[in-house]
mmCIF file of C-alpha atoms and ligand atoms in Angstrom:
data_model
loop_
_atom_site.group_PDB
_atom_site.id
_atom_site.type_symbol
_atom_site.label_atom_id
_atom_site.label_comp_id
_atom_site.label_asym_id
_atom_site.label_seq_id
_atom_site.Cartn_x
_atom_site.Cartn_y
_atom_site.Cartn_z
ATOM 1 C CA MET N 5 0.053 0.460 0.443
ATOM 2 C CA ASP N 6 1.592 3.309 -0.841
ATOM 3 C CA ASP N 7 1.697 6.274 1.571
ATOM 4 C CA TYR N 8 -0.855 8.708 1.279
ATOM 5 C CA LEU N 9 -2.908 11.090 3.837
ATOM 6 C CA ILE N 10 -6.125 12.248 4.213
ATOM 7 C CA ARG N 11 -8.159 15.190 5.344
ATOM 8 C CA ALA N 12 -11.653 15.384 6.536
ATOM 9 C CA ILE N 13 -13.489 17.811 8.482
ATOM 10 C CA THR N 14 -17.164 16.165 10.630
ATOM 11 C CA THR N 15 -20.112 15.894 9.079
ATOM 12 C CA ASN N 16 -21.220 18.318 12.084
ATOM 13 C CA LYS N 17 -18.597 20.495 11.077
ATOM 14 C CA GLU N 18 -16.470 20.698 14.574
ATOM 15 C CA LEU N 19 -13.138 18.886 14.234
ATOM 16 C CA ARG N 20 -10.851 18.718 11.282
ATOM 17 C CA ALA N 21 -8.808 15.612 10.812
ATOM 18 C CA LEU N 22 -6.264 14.398 9.316
ATOM 19 C CA ALA N 23 -4.262 11.313 8.814
ATOM 20 C CA VAL N 24 -0.900 10.016 6.755
ATOM 21 C CA LYS N 25 0.167 6.794 6.153
ATOM 22 C CA SER N 26 4.276 7.179 5.747
ATOM 23 C CA THR N 27 6.647 4.278 6.130
ATOM 24 C CA GLU N 28 7.969 4.408 2.744
ATOM 25 C CA VAL N 29 8.937 8.147 3.352
ATOM 26 C CA ALA N 30 10.235 7.031 6.296
ATOM 27 C CA ALA N 31 12.212 4.089 5.108
ATOM 28 C CA GLU N 32 13.287 5.925 2.092
ATOM 29 C CA ALA N 33 14.966 8.774 4.774
ATOM 30 C CA GLN N 34 16.319 6.637 6.827
ATOM 31 C CA ARG N 35 18.115 4.815 3.782
ATOM 32 C CA ARG N 36 19.069 7.717 2.472
ATOM 33 C CA HIS N 37 20.667 9.075 5.598
ATOM 34 C CA GLN N 38 21.161 6.298 7.080
ATOM 35 C CA THR N 39 19.844 7.001 10.067
ATOM 36 C CA THR N 40 20.526 4.886 13.453
ATOM 37 C CA PRO N 41 17.416 4.079 14.967
ATOM 38 C CA VAL N 42 16.640 7.244 17.110
ATOM 39 C CA ALA N 43 16.937 9.133 14.244
ATOM 40 C CA THR N 44 15.082 7.461 12.529
ATOM 41 C CA ALA N 45 12.101 7.918 14.698
ATOM 42 C CA ALA N 46 13.085 11.670 15.261
ATOM 43 C CA LEU N 47 13.901 12.512 11.471
ATOM 44 C CA GLY N 48 10.192 10.494 10.608
ATOM 45 C CA ARG N 49 8.328 12.359 12.840
ATOM 46 C CA VAL N 50 9.290 15.655 11.596
ATOM 47 C CA LEU N 51 8.487 14.169 8.091
ATOM 48 C CA SER N 52 5.192 13.245 9.032
ATOM 49 C CA GLY N 53 4.385 16.223 11.268
ATOM 50 C CA ALA N 54 5.584 18.207 7.715
ATOM 51 C CA LEU N 55 3.047 16.738 5.515
ATOM 52 C CA LEU N 56 0.060 16.568 7.953
ATOM 53 C CA THR N 57 1.169 20.502 8.813
ATOM 54 C CA GLY N 58 1.298 21.224 4.806
ATOM 55 C CA SER N 59 -1.861 19.755 3.079
ATOM 56 C CA LEU N 60 -3.306 22.718 5.757
ATOM 57 C CA VAL N 61 -1.799 25.235 3.428
ATOM 58 C CA LYS N 62 -3.030 26.455 -0.485
ATOM 59 C CA SER N 63 -2.148 25.009 -2.990
ATOM 60 C CA GLY N 64 1.910 26.913 -4.385
ATOM 61 C CA GLU N 65 2.958 26.615 -1.078
ATOM 62 C CA GLU N 66 4.959 24.847 1.404
ATOM 63 C CA ILE N 67 6.234 24.777 4.576
ATOM 64 C CA LEU N 68 9.436 24.403 6.482
ATOM 65 C CA LEU N 69 9.605 22.892 9.881
ATOM 66 C CA LYS N 70 11.881 23.035 12.171
ATOM 67 C CA VAL N 71 12.781 21.101 15.619
ATOM 68 C CA GLU N 72 16.414 22.216 17.182
ATOM 69 C CA GLY N 73 17.015 21.408 20.336
ATOM 70 C CA ASN N 74 20.400 20.803 22.541
ATOM 71 C CA GLY N 75 19.707 17.643 22.559
ATOM 72 C CA PRO N 76 22.371 15.247 20.693
ATOM 73 C CA ALA N 77 20.383 14.719 17.802
ATOM 74 C CA GLY N 78 21.139 18.931 16.597
ATOM 75 C CA LYS N 79 18.502 20.438 14.251
ATOM 76 C CA ILE N 80 15.817 18.285 12.224
ATOM 77 C CA ILE N 81 14.355 19.794 8.988
ATOM 78 C CA ALA N 82 11.366 19.227 7.083
ATOM 79 C CA GLU N 83 9.908 20.558 3.899
ATOM 80 C CA ALA N 84 6.926 20.001 2.752
ATOM 81 C CA ASN N 85 4.211 21.154 0.506
ATOM 82 C CA GLN N 86 0.419 20.770 -0.355
ATOM 83 C CA GLU N 87 1.071 18.400 -3.599
ATOM 84 C CA GLY N 88 2.254 16.004 -0.515
ATOM 85 C CA ASP N 89 6.062 15.925 -1.288
ATOM 86 C CA VAL N 90 8.645 16.289 1.789
ATOM 87 C CA ARG N 91 12.940 16.304 2.263
ATOM 88 C CA GLY N 92 14.151 16.384 5.695
ATOM 89 C CA TYR N 93 17.293 15.931 7.469
ATOM 90 C CA ILE N 94 19.018 15.296 10.748
ATOM 91 C CA SER N 95 22.319 17.545 11.895
ATOM 92 C CA ASN N 96 23.061 14.279 13.481
ATOM 93 C CA PRO N 97 22.155 10.667 11.648
ATOM 94 C CA ASP N 98 24.922 8.391 14.008
ATOM 95 C CA LEU N 99 22.627 8.763 17.209
ATOM 96 C CA GLU N 100 23.916 6.193 19.092
ATOM 97 C CA PHE N 101 20.725 3.684 20.387
ATOM 98 C CA TYR N 102 18.454 5.573 23.428
ATOM 99 C CA THR N 103 15.669 3.799 25.208
ATOM 100 C CA THR N 104 13.610 4.354 27.131
ATOM 101 C CA ASP N 105 12.982 2.048 30.498
ATOM 102 C CA ASN N 106 10.012 0.376 28.248
ATOM 103 C CA GLY N 107 12.154 0.080 25.339
ATOM 104 C CA LYS N 108 11.091 2.627 23.955
ATOM 105 C CA LEU N 109 13.473 4.474 21.002
ATOM 106 C CA ASP N 110 13.710 8.147 23.379
ATOM 107 C CA VAL N 111 12.827 11.091 20.622
ATOM 108 C CA ALA N 112 12.635 13.265 23.873
ATOM 109 C CA ARG N 113 16.748 12.497 24.770
ATOM 110 C CA ALA N 114 17.901 12.666 21.628
ATOM 111 C CA VAL N 115 15.953 16.393 20.912
ATOM 112 C CA GLY N 116 16.628 17.880 24.234
ATOM 113 C CA ASN N 117 15.109 20.634 24.924
ATOM 114 C CA GLY N 118 15.163 24.054 22.771
ATOM 115 C CA GLU N 119 12.028 25.025 20.313
ATOM 116 C CA LEU N 120 9.557 24.022 17.183
ATOM 117 C CA SER N 121 9.395 27.132 14.434
ATOM 118 C CA LEU N 122 7.264 26.553 11.489
ATOM 119 C CA THR N 123 8.055 29.019 8.316
ATOM 120 C CA LYS N 124 4.968 29.334 5.916
ATOM 121 C CA PHE N 125 5.990 30.287 2.740
ATOM 122 C CA MET N 126 2.963 31.890 0.595
ATOM 123 C CA SER N 127 2.597 33.411 -2.159
ATOM 124 C CA MET N 128 2.446 36.870 -2.647
ATOM 125 C CA LYS N 129 3.472 36.925 1.075
ATOM 126 C CA GLU N 130 5.822 37.209 3.020
ATOM 127 C CA PRO N 131 7.164 34.113 5.049
ATOM 128 C CA TYR N 132 5.440 33.698 8.089
ATOM 129 C CA LYS N 133 7.110 32.259 11.057
ATOM 130 C CA GLY N 134 5.746 30.983 14.182
ATOM 131 C CA SER N 135 7.631 29.396 17.295
ATOM 132 C CA VAL N 136 7.566 27.190 20.925
ATOM 133 C CA ALA N 137 9.495 26.191 23.407
ATOM 134 C CA LEU N 138 9.512 22.749 23.130
ATOM 135 C CA VAL N 139 7.131 20.429 26.225
ATOM 136 C CA SER N 140 8.180 17.533 25.338
ATOM 137 C CA GLY N 141 11.155 16.633 22.733
ATOM 138 C CA GLU N 142 8.406 13.724 21.250
ATOM 139 C CA ILE N 143 7.423 15.729 18.244
ATOM 140 C CA GLY N 144 4.003 15.335 17.635
ATOM 141 C CA ASP N 145 3.088 16.841 21.658
ATOM 142 C CA ASP N 146 5.573 19.715 20.771
ATOM 143 C CA LEU N 147 4.013 20.640 17.644
ATOM 144 C CA THR N 148 0.198 19.802 19.395
ATOM 145 C CA TYR N 149 1.442 22.485 21.355
ATOM 146 C CA TYR N 150 2.488 24.767 18.577
ATOM 147 C CA PHE N 151 -1.380 24.847 17.132
ATOM 148 C CA THR N 152 -3.014 25.152 20.342
ATOM 149 C CA ALA N 153 0.096 28.435 21.598
ATOM 150 C CA SER N 154 1.101 30.163 18.607
ATOM 151 C CA GLU N 155 -2.229 29.969 15.845
ATOM 152 C CA GLN N 156 -4.672 29.280 18.832
ATOM 153 C CA ILE N 157 -6.200 26.150 16.991
ATOM 154 C CA PRO N 158 -6.650 23.267 19.847
ATOM 155 C CA SER N 159 -5.208 20.581 18.096
ATOM 156 C CA ALA N 160 -4.169 17.120 19.016
ATOM 157 C CA VAL N 161 -1.463 15.378 16.818
ATOM 158 C CA GLY N 162 0.014 12.064 17.111
ATOM 159 C CA LEU N 163 3.295 11.294 15.249
ATOM 160 C CA GLY N 164 4.813 7.995 15.103
ATOM 161 C CA VAL N 165 7.490 5.413 13.656
ATOM 162 C CA LEU N 166 8.781 2.214 14.427
ATOM 163 C CA VAL N 167 11.897 0.780 13.662
ATOM 164 C CA ASP N 168 12.823 -2.993 12.715
ATOM 165 C CA LYS N 169 15.540 -4.813 14.231
ATOM 166 C CA ASP N 170 17.310 -4.535 10.740
ATOM 167 C CA LEU N 171 16.867 -0.439 11.330
ATOM 168 C CA SER N 172 14.922 -0.249 8.327
ATOM 169 C CA VAL N 173 11.359 1.251 8.948
ATOM 170 C CA LYS N 174 8.692 -1.121 9.910
ATOM 171 C CA ALA N 175 5.638 1.388 10.169
ATOM 172 C CA SER N 176 5.481 5.312 10.268
ATOM 173 C CA GLY N 177 2.490 7.380 10.692
ATOM 174 C CA GLY N 178 0.127 10.764 12.135
ATOM 175 C CA PHE N 179 -2.498 12.619 12.574
ATOM 176 C CA LEU N 180 -3.648 15.859 13.734
ATOM 177 C CA ILE N 181 -6.802 16.853 14.822
ATOM 178 C CA GLN N 182 -8.211 20.270 14.828
ATOM 179 C CA LEU N 183 -10.773 21.576 16.592
ATOM 180 C CA LEU N 184 -13.310 23.878 14.838
ATOM 181 C CA PRO N 185 -15.087 26.894 16.608
ATOM 182 C CA ASP N 186 -18.122 25.683 16.477
ATOM 183 C CA ALA N 187 -16.709 22.562 18.506
ATOM 184 C CA SER N 188 -19.151 21.308 21.339
ATOM 185 C CA GLU N 189 -18.355 20.499 24.883
ATOM 186 C CA GLU N 190 -19.904 16.197 23.960
ATOM 187 C CA THR N 191 -17.735 16.558 20.961
ATOM 188 C CA ILE N 192 -14.700 17.920 22.850
ATOM 189 C CA GLN N 193 -15.068 14.645 25.471
ATOM 190 C CA LEU N 194 -16.040 11.618 23.303
ATOM 191 C CA LEU N 195 -12.483 12.834 20.802
ATOM 192 C CA GLU N 196 -10.736 13.242 24.445
ATOM 193 C CA GLY N 197 -11.670 9.984 25.418
ATOM 194 C CA ASN N 198 -10.990 8.653 21.999
ATOM 195 C CA LEU N 199 -7.454 9.792 21.623
ATOM 196 C CA GLU N 200 -6.929 8.295 25.090
ATOM 197 C CA LYS N 201 -7.546 4.422 23.841
ATOM 198 C CA ILE N 202 -4.893 4.942 21.170
ATOM 199 C CA LYS N 203 -1.024 4.412 22.398
ATOM 200 C CA SER N 204 0.571 4.741 19.330
ATOM 201 C CA VAL N 205 0.103 5.252 16.143
ATOM 202 C CA SER N 206 2.794 3.335 14.331
ATOM 203 C CA ALA N 207 1.476 0.548 15.621
ATOM 204 C CA LEU N 208 -2.009 0.678 14.312
ATOM 205 C CA ILE N 209 0.023 1.726 11.000
ATOM 206 C CA GLU N 210 2.005 -1.661 11.886
ATOM 207 C CA GLN N 211 -1.681 -4.058 11.974
ATOM 208 C CA GLY N 212 -1.772 -2.487 9.097
ATOM 209 C CA MET N 213 -4.412 0.322 9.321
ATOM 210 C CA SER N 214 -4.950 2.958 6.706
ATOM 211 C CA PRO N 215 -5.735 6.420 7.578
ATOM 212 C CA GLU N 216 -9.967 5.807 6.859
ATOM 213 C CA ASP N 217 -9.067 3.549 9.593
ATOM 214 C CA ILE N 218 -6.817 5.342 12.450
ATOM 215 C CA LEU N 219 -9.251 8.126 11.468
ATOM 216 C CA ASP N 220 -12.486 5.999 12.436
ATOM 217 C CA GLU N 221 -10.475 5.206 15.924
ATOM 218 C CA LEU N 222 -10.331 8.748 16.645
ATOM 219 C CA LEU N 223 -13.402 10.291 15.580
ATOM 220 C CA GLY N 224 -15.606 6.703 16.420
ATOM 221 C CA ASP N 225 -19.083 7.043 16.414
ATOM 222 C CA LEU N 226 -18.225 11.417 14.738
ATOM 223 C CA GLU N 227 -19.124 10.927 10.586
ATOM 224 C CA TYR N 228 -17.077 12.305 9.222
ATOM 225 C CA ARG N 229 -16.431 13.751 5.050
ATOM 226 C CA VAL N 230 -12.946 12.677 3.546
ATOM 227 C CA MET N 231 -12.112 16.417 1.574
ATOM 228 C CA ALA N 232 -8.977 15.297 0.525
ATOM 229 C CA ARG N 233 -6.914 12.511 0.169
ATOM 230 C CA LYS N 234 -3.452 11.888 -2.307
ATOM 231 C CA ASN N 235 0.087 10.616 -1.831
ATOM 232 C CA VAL N 236 3.045 11.237 -0.131
ATOM 233 C CA GLN N 237 6.540 10.413 -0.966
ATOM 234 C CA PHE N 238 10.178 11.912 -0.150
ATOM 235 C CA LYS N 239 10.858 13.822 -2.678
ATOM 236 C CA CYS N 240 13.607 16.449 -3.038
ATOM 237 C CA ARG N 241 14.042 19.167 -6.133
ATOM 238 C CA CYS N 242 17.910 19.526 -5.642
ATOM 239 C CA SER N 243 19.649 18.479 -8.940
ATOM 240 C CA ARG N 244 22.698 18.228 -11.592
ATOM 241 C CA GLU N 245 21.467 21.624 -13.245
ATOM 242 C CA ARG N 246 21.086 23.791 -9.646
ATOM 243 C CA SER N 247 24.145 22.171 -7.807
ATOM 244 C CA TYR N 248 26.100 23.155 -11.297
ATOM 245 C CA GLU N 249 24.768 27.065 -10.566
ATOM 246 C CA LEU N 250 25.410 27.086 -6.841
ATOM 247 C CA ILE N 251 28.994 26.380 -7.839
ATOM 248 C CA SER N 252 29.677 29.070 -10.131
ATOM 249 C CA GLY N 253 28.308 31.037 -7.467
ATOM 250 C CA LEU N 254 30.931 30.781 -5.373
ATOM 251 C CA GLY N 255 33.237 32.974 -7.054
ATOM 252 C CA ARG N 256 35.915 32.779 -9.455
ATOM 253 C CA ASP N 257 39.581 32.259 -6.854
ATOM 254 C CA GLU N 258 37.002 29.951 -4.700
ATOM 255 C CA ILE N 259 35.969 27.566 -6.905
ATOM 256 C CA ALA N 260 39.805 27.725 -8.580
ATOM 257 C CA GLU N 261 41.173 26.866 -5.493
ATOM 258 C CA THR N 262 39.108 23.882 -4.620
ATOM 259 C CA LEU N 263 39.797 21.911 -7.926
ATOM 260 C CA LYS N 264 42.990 22.528 -7.152
ATOM 261 C CA GLU N 265 43.094 21.081 -3.292
ATOM 262 C CA GLN N 266 40.606 18.228 -4.323
ATOM 263 C CA GLY N 267 40.515 17.890 -7.996
ATOM 264 C CA LYS N 268 36.626 17.772 -8.409
ATOM 265 C CA LEU N 269 34.255 19.722 -7.250
ATOM 266 C CA GLU N 270 31.648 18.187 -5.026
ATOM 267 C CA VAL N 271 28.465 19.466 -3.332
ATOM 268 C CA ARG N 272 26.348 17.554 -1.191
ATOM 269 C CA CYS N 273 21.970 18.166 -0.621
ATOM 270 C CA HIS N 274 21.511 18.395 3.134
ATOM 271 C CA PHE N 275 18.373 17.106 2.098
ATOM 272 C CA CYS N 276 18.942 14.089 0.522
ATOM 273 C CA ASN N 277 22.318 13.638 0.829
ATOM 274 C CA GLN N 278 22.602 13.498 -2.759
ATOM 275 C CA SER N 279 26.522 13.959 -4.048
ATOM 276 C CA TYR N 280 26.804 16.389 -6.702
ATOM 277 C CA SER N 281 30.425 16.009 -8.399
ATOM 278 C CA PHE N 282 32.076 17.745 -10.981
ATOM 279 C CA GLU N 283 35.047 16.629 -12.817
ATOM 280 C CA LYS N 284 38.220 18.733 -13.438
ATOM 281 C CA ASP N 285 36.878 19.188 -17.165
ATOM 282 C CA GLU N 286 33.693 20.848 -15.794
ATOM 283 C CA VAL N 287 34.940 22.738 -13.613
ATOM 284 C CA GLU N 288 37.536 23.909 -16.026
ATOM 285 C CA GLU N 289 34.200 25.092 -18.601
ATOM 286 C CA MET N 290 32.395 26.326 -15.939
ATOM 287 C CA LEU N 291 35.932 28.921 -15.002
ATOM 288 C CA GLU N 292 35.917 30.051 -18.762
ATOM 289 C CA GLU N 293 32.471 30.671 -18.777
ATOM 290 C CA LEU N 294 33.274 33.616 -15.312
ATOM 291 C CA ASP N 295 36.060 34.613 -17.202
ATOM 292 C CA LYS N 296 33.805 35.413 -19.954
ATOM 293 C CA GLU N 297 31.045 37.355 -17.691
ATOM 294 C CA ASN N 298 33.606 38.561 -16.153
ATOM 295 C CA THR N 299 35.256 40.396 -19.486
ATOM 296 C CA ALA N 300 31.849 41.063 -20.604
ATOM 297 C CA GLU N 301 31.447 42.987 -17.553
ATOM 298 C CA GLU N 302 34.464 45.737 -17.837
ATOM 299 C CA TYR N 303 33.378 46.287 -21.447
HETATM 300 ZN ZN1 ZN X 27 18.649 17.059 -2.401
#
């Protein structure tokens, strides 16, 4: 089953509900960044959180979710758009294997204390950035707090990644429920009861549950209508052409010096860990081009 996300609204118009299955997304991130289990879980949760948040913006817009704590994980960053593409990285992919007392991957310890921020890149407007202090470092709870404190939308976020013994990703997913202005006390109580019953969203995914099944669990007797369903994937927009442009922007002297030292030029994309290598001939051609441009400017 492919990864996908659904966005729904209850027929009583009191709740907005989203759920995502992101097992392949997290697995792709694990393969690209060669993350160890705790790093896999931390990055996977941020990627799912970004997908959920990114599906609330308008078409063509995108978001950047950043978790920056003082723990060994360092920065964890994910960028997602409304189309369901996400990319991301963690500063330290080689985290030691931290588990909690009950044997769970200890994401909170890896993240530490710090800040969660969300930047929305909107068309025709300045980017909007909101941030909150991390309340738990587990990421799902932190995102819950972000929506409630920074955007004043009472929300519940659950994110989870299950890592297999061979370090691959077994299951990954998440949900986001938001109270709409008309939410009644009765609905809120029903939701709270259902939320308590859900121990782990990744366990539900591992059991074979779809995003619809997860919403059924969360919303119980409340009827809902799916407003959008889209496939989600780890997808980066870096390319050899863009890397070439990036290098040419470095300036002639720096390029020439690096070429002399290393015999070639290499650029690695933070987001997907893809490296682009430019051999001597190609770099010399680039230098000639730059010289031509400079001469042209002088005239
Ligand atoms: Zn990339």
